[in-house]
mmCIF file of C-alpha atoms and ligand atoms in Angstrom:
data_model
loop_
_atom_site.group_PDB
_atom_site.id
_atom_site.type_symbol
_atom_site.label_atom_id
_atom_site.label_comp_id
_atom_site.label_asym_id
_atom_site.label_seq_id
_atom_site.Cartn_x
_atom_site.Cartn_y
_atom_site.Cartn_z
ATOM 1 C CA MET A 260 5.490 -25.659 -23.726
ATOM 2 C CA ILE A 261 6.796 -22.582 -22.502
ATOM 3 C CA GLN A 262 9.303 -22.764 -19.587
ATOM 4 C CA LEU A 263 8.947 -20.278 -17.001
ATOM 5 C CA SER A 264 12.217 -18.800 -15.280
ATOM 6 C CA GLN A 265 14.251 -20.183 -12.641
ATOM 7 C CA ARG A 266 14.046 -16.849 -11.020
ATOM 8 C CA LEU A 267 10.180 -17.003 -10.924
ATOM 9 C CA GLN A 268 10.169 -20.361 -9.432
ATOM 10 C CA ALA A 269 12.609 -19.460 -6.846
ATOM 11 C CA LEU A 270 10.106 -16.944 -5.733
ATOM 12 C CA PRO A 271 8.863 -18.519 -2.462
ATOM 13 C CA GLY A 272 4.817 -19.522 -2.664
ATOM 14 C CA TYR A 273 2.616 -17.620 -0.355
ATOM 15 C CA PRO A 274 1.783 -19.877 2.475
ATOM 16 C CA LEU A 275 -1.886 -18.892 2.881
ATOM 17 C CA ALA A 276 -2.789 -17.985 -0.530
ATOM 18 C CA GLU A 277 -6.033 -19.435 -0.030
ATOM 19 C CA ILE A 278 -7.322 -16.646 2.575
ATOM 20 C CA PRO A 279 -8.960 -14.405 -0.073
ATOM 21 C CA THR A 280 -10.962 -17.407 -1.503
ATOM 22 C CA ILE A 281 -11.989 -18.509 2.101
ATOM 23 C CA LYS A 282 -12.947 -14.802 2.807
ATOM 24 C CA ARG A 283 -14.941 -14.474 -0.333
ATOM 25 C CA ARG A 284 -16.686 -17.870 0.439
ATOM 26 C CA LEU A 285 -17.471 -16.687 4.294
ATOM 27 C CA LEU A 286 -18.808 -13.137 2.864
ATOM 28 C CA GLU A 287 -21.000 -14.876 0.339
ATOM 29 C CA ALA A 288 -22.367 -16.901 3.277
ATOM 30 C CA GLY A 289 -23.257 -13.550 5.219
ATOM 31 C CA VAL A 290 -20.254 -14.108 7.709
ATOM 32 C CA ASP A 291 -19.411 -11.066 9.446
ATOM 33 C CA VAL A 292 -15.881 -10.878 8.465
ATOM 34 C CA ILE A 293 -13.083 -8.582 10.087
ATOM 35 C CA ASP A 294 -10.193 -8.216 8.183
ATOM 36 C CA LEU A 295 -6.918 -7.490 10.033
ATOM 37 C CA GLY A 296 -4.898 -9.035 7.131
ATOM 38 C CA ALA A 297 -3.321 -6.500 4.730
ATOM 39 C CA GLY A 298 -1.740 -3.055 6.110
ATOM 40 C CA ASP A 299 -4.534 -0.991 4.558
ATOM 41 C CA ASN A 300 -6.028 1.623 6.618
ATOM 42 C CA ASP A 301 -9.657 1.831 6.785
ATOM 43 C CA THR A 302 -9.489 5.706 6.996
ATOM 44 C CA PRO A 303 -10.117 7.690 3.887
ATOM 45 C CA PRO A 304 -7.264 9.707 2.086
ATOM 46 C CA PRO A 305 -7.018 13.435 3.027
ATOM 47 C CA SER A 306 -9.560 15.741 1.030
ATOM 48 C CA ILE A 307 -6.643 17.988 -0.040
ATOM 49 C CA ALA A 308 -5.601 14.938 -1.949
ATOM 50 C CA VAL A 309 -8.924 14.288 -3.594
ATOM 51 C CA THR A 310 -9.434 17.844 -4.322
ATOM 52 C CA THR A 311 -5.899 18.167 -5.854
ATOM 53 C CA MET A 312 -6.268 15.110 -7.821
ATOM 54 C CA ALA A 313 -9.691 16.177 -8.966
ATOM 55 C CA GLU A 314 -8.428 19.482 -10.365
ATOM 56 C CA ALA A 315 -5.317 17.766 -11.723
ATOM 57 C CA LEU A 316 -7.302 15.491 -13.682
ATOM 58 C CA ARG A 317 -8.748 18.245 -15.789
ATOM 59 C CA ASP A 318 -5.157 19.721 -16.756
ATOM 60 C CA PRO A 319 -4.623 17.803 -19.854
ATOM 61 C CA ALA A 320 -0.435 18.464 -19.277
ATOM 62 C CA LEU A 321 -0.786 16.100 -16.223
ATOM 63 C CA SER A 322 -2.117 13.447 -18.384
ATOM 64 C CA LYS A 323 1.156 13.133 -20.136
ATOM 65 C CA TYR A 324 4.071 10.725 -19.486
ATOM 66 C CA GLY A 325 5.849 11.990 -16.223
ATOM 67 C CA PHE A 326 8.925 10.308 -16.886
ATOM 68 C CA GLN A 327 11.767 9.892 -14.204
ATOM 69 C CA GLN A 328 11.670 13.497 -13.611
ATOM 70 C CA GLY A 329 8.071 13.714 -12.822
ATOM 71 C CA LEU A 330 6.489 16.661 -11.291
ATOM 72 C CA PRO A 331 8.991 19.321 -9.974
ATOM 73 C CA ALA A 332 6.620 20.475 -7.233
ATOM 74 C CA PHE A 333 6.351 16.789 -5.991
ATOM 75 C CA ARG A 334 10.146 16.594 -5.841
ATOM 76 C CA GLN A 335 10.389 19.920 -4.110
ATOM 77 C CA ALA A 336 7.857 19.051 -1.681
ATOM 78 C CA ALA A 337 9.418 15.877 -0.726
ATOM 79 C CA VAL A 338 12.688 17.441 -0.073
ATOM 80 C CA ARG A 339 10.881 20.317 1.866
ATOM 81 C CA TRP A 340 9.438 17.473 4.162
ATOM 82 C CA VAL A 341 12.356 15.687 4.790
ATOM 83 C CA GLU A 342 14.015 18.974 5.919
ATOM 84 C CA ARG A 343 11.017 19.850 8.338
ATOM 85 C CA ARG A 344 10.901 16.351 9.688
ATOM 86 C CA PHE A 345 14.470 15.420 10.013
ATOM 87 C CA GLY A 346 16.454 18.504 9.741
ATOM 88 C CA MET A 347 18.365 16.873 6.457
ATOM 89 C CA ARG A 348 18.745 18.663 3.151
ATOM 90 C CA PHE A 349 18.476 17.014 -0.375
ATOM 91 C CA ASP A 350 18.716 18.367 -3.537
ATOM 92 C CA PRO A 351 15.212 18.067 -5.325
ATOM 93 C CA VAL A 352 16.760 17.074 -8.819
ATOM 94 C CA THR A 353 20.010 15.069 -7.942
ATOM 95 C CA GLU A 354 19.199 13.662 -4.563
ATOM 96 C CA THR A 355 15.470 12.360 -5.006
ATOM 97 C CA LEU A 356 13.346 10.195 -7.155
ATOM 98 C CA PRO A 357 9.571 9.780 -7.065
ATOM 99 C CA LEU A 358 8.542 6.209 -6.960
ATOM 100 C CA ILE A 359 5.456 4.416 -7.911
ATOM 101 C CA GLY A 360 5.114 3.320 -4.290
ATOM 102 C CA SER A 361 8.132 2.634 -2.332
ATOM 103 C CA LYS A 362 7.800 -1.289 -2.947
ATOM 104 C CA GLU A 363 8.530 -0.583 -6.646
ATOM 105 C CA GLY A 364 11.629 1.420 -5.685
ATOM 106 C CA LEU A 365 12.983 -1.115 -3.135
ATOM 107 C CA SER A 366 12.414 -4.132 -5.669
ATOM 108 C CA HIS A 367 14.025 -2.496 -8.372
ATOM 109 C CA LEU A 368 17.249 -1.558 -6.242
ATOM 110 C CA PRO A 369 19.068 -4.790 -6.483
ATOM 111 C CA PHE A 370 18.903 -4.540 -10.291
ATOM 112 C CA ALA A 371 20.873 -1.046 -10.048
ATOM 113 C CA VAL A 372 23.545 -2.198 -7.560
ATOM 114 C CA CYS A 373 24.158 -5.928 -7.661
ATOM 115 C CA ASN A 374 25.549 -8.345 -9.972
ATOM 116 C CA GLN A 375 24.490 -11.924 -10.288
ATOM 117 C CA GLY A 376 25.558 -13.961 -7.267
ATOM 118 C CA ASP A 377 26.181 -10.978 -4.996
ATOM 119 C CA VAL A 378 24.687 -11.381 -1.479
ATOM 120 C CA THR A 379 21.874 -9.146 -0.452
ATOM 121 C CA ILE A 380 20.905 -9.312 3.216
ATOM 122 C CA VAL A 381 17.272 -9.696 3.752
ATOM 123 C CA PRO A 382 15.780 -9.634 7.173
ATOM 124 C CA GLU A 383 12.931 -12.478 7.937
ATOM 125 C CA PRO A 384 10.299 -11.967 8.891
ATOM 126 C CA GLY A 385 9.891 -9.150 6.741
ATOM 127 C CA TYR A 386 8.562 -7.283 4.022
ATOM 128 C CA GLN A 387 8.649 -9.755 0.989
ATOM 129 C CA ALA A 388 9.522 -7.018 -1.804
ATOM 130 C CA TYR A 389 13.261 -7.439 -0.459
ATOM 131 C CA LEU A 390 13.278 -10.853 -1.298
ATOM 132 C CA GLY A 391 11.151 -10.895 -4.444
ATOM 133 C CA GLY A 392 13.564 -7.903 -5.891
ATOM 134 C CA SER A 393 16.774 -9.680 -4.963
ATOM 135 C CA ILE A 394 15.757 -12.964 -6.221
ATOM 136 C CA LEU A 395 14.503 -11.447 -9.805
ATOM 137 C CA ALA A 396 17.580 -9.516 -9.786
ATOM 138 C CA GLY A 397 19.468 -12.903 -9.673
ATOM 139 C CA THR A 398 21.253 -11.951 -6.177
ATOM 140 C CA GLU A 399 22.076 -14.571 -3.667
ATOM 141 C CA PRO A 400 19.551 -13.419 -0.486
ATOM 142 C CA TYR A 401 21.044 -14.137 2.817
ATOM 143 C CA ILE A 402 18.073 -14.314 5.245
ATOM 144 C CA THR A 403 19.041 -13.167 8.796
ATOM 145 C CA PRO A 404 15.953 -13.711 11.103
ATOM 146 C CA LEU A 405 14.653 -11.505 13.557
ATOM 147 C CA ARG A 406 14.250 -12.682 16.837
ATOM 148 C CA PRO A 407 12.258 -11.424 19.908
ATOM 149 C CA GLU A 408 15.363 -12.053 22.254
ATOM 150 C CA ASN A 409 17.135 -9.424 20.045
ATOM 151 C CA GLY A 410 14.450 -6.827 19.984
ATOM 152 C CA PHE A 411 13.766 -8.071 16.263
ATOM 153 C CA LEU A 412 16.905 -6.129 15.182
ATOM 154 C CA VAL A 413 19.349 -7.302 12.203
ATOM 155 C CA ASP A 414 22.755 -7.570 13.903
ATOM 156 C CA LEU A 415 25.202 -7.076 11.201
ATOM 157 C CA GLU A 416 28.094 -7.636 13.355
ATOM 158 C CA GLN A 417 26.867 -11.400 14.127
ATOM 159 C CA LEU A 418 26.758 -12.309 10.489
ATOM 160 C CA PRO A 419 29.535 -14.696 8.998
ATOM 161 C CA ALA A 420 32.678 -12.670 7.541
ATOM 162 C CA GLU A 421 32.113 -14.259 4.083
ATOM 163 C CA VAL A 422 28.521 -12.872 4.012
ATOM 164 C CA LEU A 423 29.536 -9.220 4.815
ATOM 165 C CA ARG A 424 32.673 -9.814 2.315
ATOM 166 C CA ARG A 425 30.198 -10.775 -0.360
ATOM 167 C CA ALA A 426 27.165 -8.523 0.589
ATOM 168 C CA LYS A 427 26.370 -5.685 -1.636
ATOM 169 C CA LEU A 428 23.191 -4.493 -0.106
ATOM 170 C CA VAL A 429 21.146 -4.845 3.377
ATOM 171 C CA PHE A 430 17.414 -4.014 3.658
ATOM 172 C CA LEU A 431 16.299 -2.551 6.900
ATOM 173 C CA ASN A 432 12.848 -1.565 8.002
ATOM 174 C CA TYR A 433 12.221 0.484 11.313
ATOM 175 C CA PRO A 434 9.499 1.005 12.478
ATOM 176 C CA ASN A 435 9.239 -2.788 11.306
ATOM 177 C CA ASN A 436 6.631 -4.451 9.477
ATOM 178 C CA PRO A 437 5.518 -6.953 10.849
ATOM 179 C CA THR A 438 7.191 -6.851 14.356
ATOM 180 C CA ALA A 439 6.630 -3.246 15.050
ATOM 181 C CA ALA A 440 10.080 -3.085 16.432
ATOM 182 C CA VAL A 441 11.865 0.328 16.562
ATOM 183 C CA VAL A 442 15.495 1.264 16.530
ATOM 184 C CA THR A 443 17.602 3.838 18.395
ATOM 185 C CA PRO A 444 20.090 6.127 16.897
ATOM 186 C CA GLU A 445 22.916 4.368 18.587
ATOM 187 C CA TYR A 446 21.784 1.092 16.679
ATOM 188 C CA LEU A 447 21.855 2.882 13.489
ATOM 189 C CA GLU A 448 25.375 4.327 14.119
ATOM 190 C CA ARG A 449 26.659 0.958 14.525
ATOM 191 C CA THR A 450 24.994 -0.235 11.414
ATOM 192 C CA VAL A 451 26.049 2.310 9.274
ATOM 193 C CA GLU A 452 29.717 1.960 10.548
ATOM 194 C CA ILE A 453 29.585 -1.667 9.449
ATOM 195 C CA CYS A 454 28.148 -0.927 6.063
ATOM 196 C CA ARG A 455 30.744 1.639 5.648
ATOM 197 C CA ARG A 456 33.515 -0.875 6.615
ATOM 198 C CA HIS A 457 32.122 -3.321 4.180
ATOM 199 C CA HIS A 458 30.894 -1.084 1.399
ATOM 200 C CA ILE A 459 27.312 -2.544 1.666
ATOM 201 C CA LEU A 460 24.471 -0.148 0.416
ATOM 202 C CA LEU A 461 22.074 0.347 3.413
ATOM 203 C CA ALA A 462 18.260 0.527 1.845
ATOM 204 C CA TYR A 463 16.489 2.143 4.826
ATOM 205 C CA ASP A 464 12.832 1.542 4.290
ATOM 206 C CA ASN A 465 11.123 4.045 6.545
ATOM 207 C CA ALA A 466 7.541 3.545 5.281
ATOM 208 C CA TYR A 467 6.095 3.617 8.895
ATOM 209 C CA CYS A 468 8.139 6.768 10.318
ATOM 210 C CA ASP A 469 4.867 8.692 11.013
ATOM 211 C CA HIS A 470 3.208 5.958 13.023
ATOM 212 C CA THR A 471 4.968 6.331 16.313
ATOM 213 C CA PHE A 472 3.403 6.305 19.895
ATOM 214 C CA ASP A 473 4.078 7.434 23.399
ATOM 215 C CA GLY A 474 6.602 10.153 22.520
ATOM 216 C CA TYR A 475 8.962 7.783 20.201
ATOM 217 C CA ARG A 476 10.248 9.479 17.389
ATOM 218 C CA ALA A 477 11.414 7.440 14.388
ATOM 219 C CA PRO A 478 14.957 8.517 13.277
ATOM 220 C CA SER A 479 15.872 8.984 9.515
ATOM 221 C CA ILE A 480 19.215 7.183 8.452
ATOM 222 C CA SER A 481 20.168 10.380 6.796
ATOM 223 C CA GLU A 482 20.668 11.995 10.121
ATOM 224 C CA ILE A 483 23.348 9.400 11.299
ATOM 225 C CA PRO A 484 26.784 10.761 10.570
ATOM 226 C CA GLY A 485 28.569 9.212 7.696
ATOM 227 C CA ALA A 486 25.218 7.485 6.582
ATOM 228 C CA ARG A 487 24.834 9.449 3.351
ATOM 229 C CA GLU A 488 27.931 7.701 2.120
ATOM 230 C CA VAL A 489 26.231 4.286 2.298
ATOM 231 C CA ALA A 490 22.444 4.710 2.460
ATOM 232 C CA LEU A 491 19.353 5.145 0.636
ATOM 233 C CA GLU A 492 16.111 6.220 2.247
ATOM 234 C CA PHE A 493 12.823 5.136 0.901
ATOM 235 C CA PHE A 494 9.652 6.912 2.234
ATOM 236 C CA SER A 495 5.839 6.103 1.204
ATOM 237 C CA LEU A 496 2.797 8.386 1.333
ATOM 238 C CA SER A 497 0.579 4.973 1.593
ATOM 239 C CA LYS A 498 0.535 4.754 5.263
ATOM 240 C CA SER A 499 1.019 8.122 6.361
ATOM 241 C CA PHE A 500 -1.626 9.429 4.503
ATOM 242 C CA SER A 501 -4.175 6.690 3.893
ATOM 243 C CA MET A 502 -3.090 6.473 0.125
ATOM 244 C CA THR A 503 -2.136 2.974 -0.482
ATOM 245 C CA GLY A 504 -3.734 2.500 -3.646
ATOM 246 C CA TRP A 505 -2.453 5.821 -5.192
ATOM 247 C CA ARG A 506 0.982 4.231 -5.676
ATOM 248 C CA ILE A 507 3.449 7.222 -4.681
ATOM 249 C CA GLY A 508 6.753 7.223 -2.676
ATOM 250 C CA PHE A 509 10.172 8.635 -3.212
ATOM 251 C CA VAL A 510 13.624 7.828 -2.214
ATOM 252 C CA VAL A 511 16.482 10.059 -1.159
ATOM 253 C CA GLY A 512 20.189 9.583 -1.280
ATOM 254 C CA ARG A 513 23.630 10.259 -2.980
ATOM 255 C CA PRO A 514 23.310 11.544 -6.563
ATOM 256 C CA GLU A 515 25.355 8.448 -7.972
ATOM 257 C CA LEU A 516 22.785 6.029 -6.462
ATOM 258 C CA ILE A 517 19.716 7.872 -7.153
ATOM 259 C CA GLY A 518 20.963 8.085 -10.926
ATOM 260 C CA ALA A 519 21.595 4.421 -10.806
ATOM 261 C CA LEU A 520 17.883 3.513 -9.731
ATOM 262 C CA THR A 521 16.682 6.109 -12.270
ATOM 263 C CA ARG A 522 18.391 4.256 -14.783
ATOM 264 C CA VAL A 523 16.819 1.104 -13.771
ATOM 265 C CA LYS A 524 13.336 2.783 -13.798
ATOM 266 C CA THR A 525 13.750 4.404 -17.293
ATOM 267 C CA TYR A 526 13.794 1.006 -18.705
ATOM 268 C CA VAL A 527 10.901 -0.470 -16.832
ATOM 269 C CA ASP A 528 8.554 2.304 -15.977
ATOM 270 C CA THR A 529 7.570 5.766 -16.794
ATOM 271 C CA GLY A 530 7.045 7.285 -13.462
ATOM 272 C CA PRO A 531 4.101 7.830 -11.169
ATOM 273 C CA PHE A 532 0.991 9.536 -12.639
ATOM 274 C CA LEU A 533 1.637 13.164 -12.508
ATOM 275 C CA ALA A 534 -1.681 14.211 -11.262
ATOM 276 C CA VAL A 535 -0.900 11.696 -8.310
ATOM 277 C CA GLN A 536 2.363 13.515 -7.822
ATOM 278 C CA LYS A 537 0.671 16.772 -7.665
ATOM 279 C CA ALA A 538 -1.750 15.411 -4.895
ATOM 280 C CA GLY A 539 1.434 13.902 -3.042
ATOM 281 C CA ALA A 540 3.060 17.290 -3.333
ATOM 282 C CA ALA A 541 -0.166 18.989 -1.264
ATOM 283 C CA VAL A 542 -0.176 16.286 1.331
ATOM 284 C CA LEU A 543 3.358 16.376 1.877
ATOM 285 C CA ASP A 544 3.019 20.315 2.319
ATOM 286 C CA HIS A 545 0.248 19.668 5.099
ATOM 287 C CA ALA A 546 2.023 16.281 6.484
ATOM 288 C CA GLU A 547 2.208 17.494 10.147
ATOM 289 C CA GLU A 548 -1.678 18.636 10.511
ATOM 290 C CA LEU A 549 -2.752 15.304 8.305
ATOM 291 C CA VAL A 550 -0.639 12.798 10.030
ATOM 292 C CA ALA A 551 -1.632 13.863 13.536
ATOM 293 C CA PRO A 552 -5.487 12.513 13.616
ATOM 294 C CA ILE A 553 -4.233 9.385 11.826
ATOM 295 C CA ARG A 554 -1.432 8.715 14.472
ATOM 296 C CA ALA A 555 -3.773 9.267 17.313
ATOM 297 C CA GLU A 556 -6.447 6.907 15.684
ATOM 298 C CA LEU A 557 -3.793 4.334 15.341
ATOM 299 C CA GLU A 558 -2.764 4.939 18.849
ATOM 300 C CA ARG A 559 -6.251 4.294 20.202
ATOM 301 C CA ARG A 560 -6.378 0.861 18.115
ATOM 302 C CA ARG A 561 -3.056 -0.062 19.310
ATOM 303 C CA ASP A 562 -4.369 0.479 23.012
ATOM 304 C CA ALA A 563 -7.664 -1.504 22.413
ATOM 305 C CA GLY A 564 -6.028 -4.321 20.449
ATOM 306 C CA VAL A 565 -3.278 -4.860 23.210
ATOM 307 C CA SER A 566 -5.619 -4.711 26.223
ATOM 308 C CA ALA A 567 -8.091 -7.024 24.270
ATOM 309 C CA LEU A 568 -5.334 -9.464 23.233
ATOM 310 C CA ARG A 569 -4.311 -9.698 26.947
ATOM 311 C CA ASP A 570 -7.891 -10.184 27.967
ATOM 312 C CA ALA A 571 -7.921 -13.122 25.482
ATOM 313 C CA GLY A 572 -5.162 -14.701 26.981
ATOM 314 C CA PHE A 573 -2.172 -13.506 24.599
ATOM 315 C CA THR A 574 1.098 -12.069 25.814
ATOM 316 C CA ILE A 575 2.012 -8.746 24.161
ATOM 317 C CA GLU A 576 3.752 -5.566 24.933
ATOM 318 C CA PRO A 577 2.364 -2.353 23.548
ATOM 319 C CA PRO A 578 4.450 -1.423 20.352
ATOM 320 C CA LYS A 579 6.090 1.876 20.192
ATOM 321 C CA ALA A 580 5.300 2.176 16.514
ATOM 322 C CA ALA A 581 4.102 0.977 13.164
ATOM 323 C CA MET A 582 0.389 -0.284 12.473
ATOM 324 C CA TYR A 583 0.712 -3.951 13.315
ATOM 325 C CA LEU A 584 0.584 -6.252 16.611
ATOM 326 C CA TRP A 585 2.979 -8.978 16.474
ATOM 327 C CA VAL A 586 1.475 -11.672 18.469
ATOM 328 C CA ALA A 587 3.234 -14.613 19.914
ATOM 329 C CA LEU A 588 1.309 -18.158 19.660
ATOM 330 C CA PRO A 589 1.517 -21.023 22.068
ATOM 331 C CA ALA A 590 4.861 -22.954 21.470
ATOM 332 C CA GLY A 591 4.435 -25.485 18.513
ATOM 333 C CA LEU A 592 1.362 -24.086 17.112
ATOM 334 C CA PRO A 593 1.888 -23.452 13.245
ATOM 335 C CA SER A 594 0.612 -19.838 12.631
ATOM 336 C CA GLY A 595 -1.060 -21.078 9.411
ATOM 337 C CA THR A 596 -3.196 -23.520 11.248
ATOM 338 C CA PHE A 597 -3.852 -20.821 13.603
ATOM 339 C CA ALA A 598 -4.889 -18.168 11.050
ATOM 340 C CA LYS A 599 -6.789 -20.461 8.815
ATOM 341 C CA ARG A 600 -8.982 -21.821 11.800
ATOM 342 C CA ALA A 601 -9.567 -18.241 13.198
ATOM 343 C CA LEU A 602 -10.924 -17.436 9.705
ATOM 344 C CA GLU A 603 -12.831 -20.358 9.178
ATOM 345 C CA GLU A 604 -14.464 -20.288 12.383
ATOM 346 C CA THR A 605 -14.758 -16.845 13.646
ATOM 347 C CA GLY A 606 -14.499 -14.832 10.586
ATOM 348 C CA ALA A 607 -11.384 -13.016 11.944
ATOM 349 C CA VAL A 608 -8.455 -12.462 9.100
ATOM 350 C CA VAL A 609 -5.009 -12.008 10.528
ATOM 351 C CA LEU A 610 -1.761 -13.043 8.673
ATOM 352 C CA PRO A 611 0.197 -16.104 9.983
ATOM 353 C CA GLY A 612 3.877 -15.158 10.772
ATOM 354 C CA SER A 613 4.918 -17.676 8.312
ATOM 355 C CA ALA A 614 3.606 -15.405 5.534
ATOM 356 C CA PHE A 615 6.588 -13.395 6.331
ATOM 357 C CA GLY A 616 9.048 -16.316 5.720
ATOM 358 C CA PRO A 617 9.928 -19.131 8.085
ATOM 359 C CA ALA A 618 11.478 -17.078 10.712
ATOM 360 C CA GLY A 619 8.065 -15.440 11.174
ATOM 361 C CA GLU A 620 6.791 -18.932 12.614
ATOM 362 C CA GLY A 621 5.265 -18.613 16.086
ATOM 363 C CA PHE A 622 3.539 -15.395 15.479
ATOM 364 C CA PHE A 623 0.693 -13.915 13.942
ATOM 365 C CA ARG A 624 -0.024 -10.346 12.624
ATOM 366 C CA ILE A 625 -2.897 -8.062 13.273
ATOM 367 C CA ALA A 626 -2.919 -4.942 11.086
ATOM 368 C CA LEU A 627 -4.623 -2.144 12.874
ATOM 369 C CA THR A 628 -6.899 -1.134 10.056
ATOM 370 C CA VAL A 629 -10.200 -1.192 11.746
ATOM 371 C CA GLY A 630 -11.724 0.822 14.542
ATOM 372 C CA ALA A 631 -11.120 -0.179 18.207
ATOM 373 C CA GLU A 632 -14.664 -1.564 18.597
ATOM 374 C CA ARG A 633 -14.536 -3.900 15.643
ATOM 375 C CA LEU A 634 -10.873 -4.413 16.900
ATOM 376 C CA ARG A 635 -12.062 -5.571 20.154
ATOM 377 C CA ILE A 636 -14.686 -7.954 18.488
ATOM 378 C CA ALA A 637 -11.992 -9.649 16.111
ATOM 379 C CA VAL A 638 -9.420 -10.189 19.145
ATOM 380 C CA GLU A 639 -12.171 -11.731 21.222
ATOM 381 C CA ARG A 640 -12.771 -14.100 18.276
ATOM 382 C CA LEU A 641 -8.995 -14.794 18.281
ATOM 383 C CA GLY A 642 -9.430 -15.543 21.849
ATOM 384 C CA ARG A 643 -11.805 -18.277 21.059
ATOM 385 C CA THR A 644 -9.389 -19.967 18.790
ATOM 386 C CA LEU A 645 -6.782 -19.740 21.331
ATOM 387 C CA ASP A 646 -9.205 -21.471 23.713
ATOM 388 C CA ALA A 647 -9.504 -24.108 21.350
ATOM 389 C CA VAL A 648 -5.935 -24.599 21.055
ATOM 390 C CA ARG A 649 -5.659 -25.040 24.821
ATOM 391 C CA ARG A 650 -8.505 -27.420 24.899
ATOM 392 C CA GLY A 651 -6.300 -29.443 22.836
ATOM 393 C CA GLU A 652 -8.488 -29.021 19.938
ATOM 394 C CA LEU A 653 -6.138 -27.687 17.379
ATOM 395 C CA ALA A 654 -3.103 -29.885 16.817
ATOM 396 C CA THR A 655 0.317 -28.515 17.601
ATOM 397 C CA THR A 656 3.818 -29.782 16.660
ATOM 398 C CA ALA A 657 4.937 -29.619 20.198
HETATM 399 C C1 PLP B 983 7.726 -2.240 5.300
HETATM 400 C C2 PLP B 983 7.050 -1.820 4.221
HETATM 401 N N1 PLP B 983 7.912 -1.207 3.115
HETATM 402 C C3 PLP B 983 7.271 -0.646 2.075
HETATM 403 C C4 PLP B 983 5.785 -0.738 1.689
HETATM 404 C C5 PLP B 983 5.312 -0.637 0.561
HETATM 405 O O1 PLP B 983 4.772 0.890 0.489
HETATM 406 P P1 PLP B 983 4.138 1.303 -0.731
HETATM 407 O O2 PLP B 983 2.753 1.362 -0.818
HETATM 408 O O3 PLP B 983 4.862 2.658 -0.772
HETATM 409 O O4 PLP B 983 4.852 0.718 -1.712
HETATM 410 C C6 PLP B 983 5.117 -1.616 2.685
HETATM 411 C C7 PLP B 983 3.644 -1.853 2.509
HETATM 412 O O5 PLP B 983 3.135 -2.760 3.267
HETATM 413 C C8 PLP B 983 5.648 -2.149 4.102
HETATM 414 O O6 PLP B 983 5.131 -2.735 4.824
#
């Protein structure tokens, strides 16, 4: 009998792991399933990505191992984009690193900077790769809950002194998945100051920096004075360019930190496919024109989703960024119960807040991954499930 590792067993179970099975059963039964679960946009990748990739596939040199250096043109396009977007300069050779999606870099980071038993500060609800990477690297994750009354912000100042003393790494993600919360530069200044004081590496996950509405501009951590001392910033081409399956992203930061992550990755992967890096360089160089329609479409969906949710009896403020609506449930109603009932009885897939950790309980997440019309239909169905709760047909714990 092979014993599995304690680290593997320490990974939390996924609360609604049966969603895909239920979904398949419903589809087979001819139900019109509307999937607002995964953050995977229905818009196609940019045609420049497709044509560049098709050409790249005919170049045998791009079928070779990329190793960590990868395609110099991708590194150059990445730092050019950061400079255009945020006015910050990074060296393409020593201060950036291509990633097989930002998830890969974020989850490998604890291996590069943490010793066993070091504390990593992990926001909850949050992207599960922070927790998974921490556990697999043998660190001690300290879960810090994101609360609505606090604008879903991580307030490092409020953490116990012992946690700050032992912490090596904090993960921050704004615009946030799943809460859609955003930050101001002043908040980031305070956070950077605390990280500097306590020698904590700040892993800033900026996967949704392009999905901003109502004139909000998502800051980069590297714009914050002193941040380069303590921060690495992760970017993804997945969401900005509807290229989730292509697996391409990058990280920027100080050479020693980039070097440390590079060394870890040297032992576990051989870099993103070079042809994908070529396509990635092409989209980054055309980012402004490519992102504008995606952002406009998401904004239309956000508006449609918010107004349909309000019509259906939910309470929600329009988020300023990201591709999600984070919706409060009636007190005491377990989010898993709501999501399961909504799926089984109406064919609408949403993620229960508990899928993002226990602190996500009391909410569910809608991903803006279908057009406004379909979104309205899905939300009407969710409203029917809410009505069932109100009629007392769905048990609550309250
Ligand atoms: C907050 C956050 N960070 C990172 C990622 C991963 O993106 P990538 O596709 O680049 O690995 C996601 C994907 O959902 C995300 O929500």
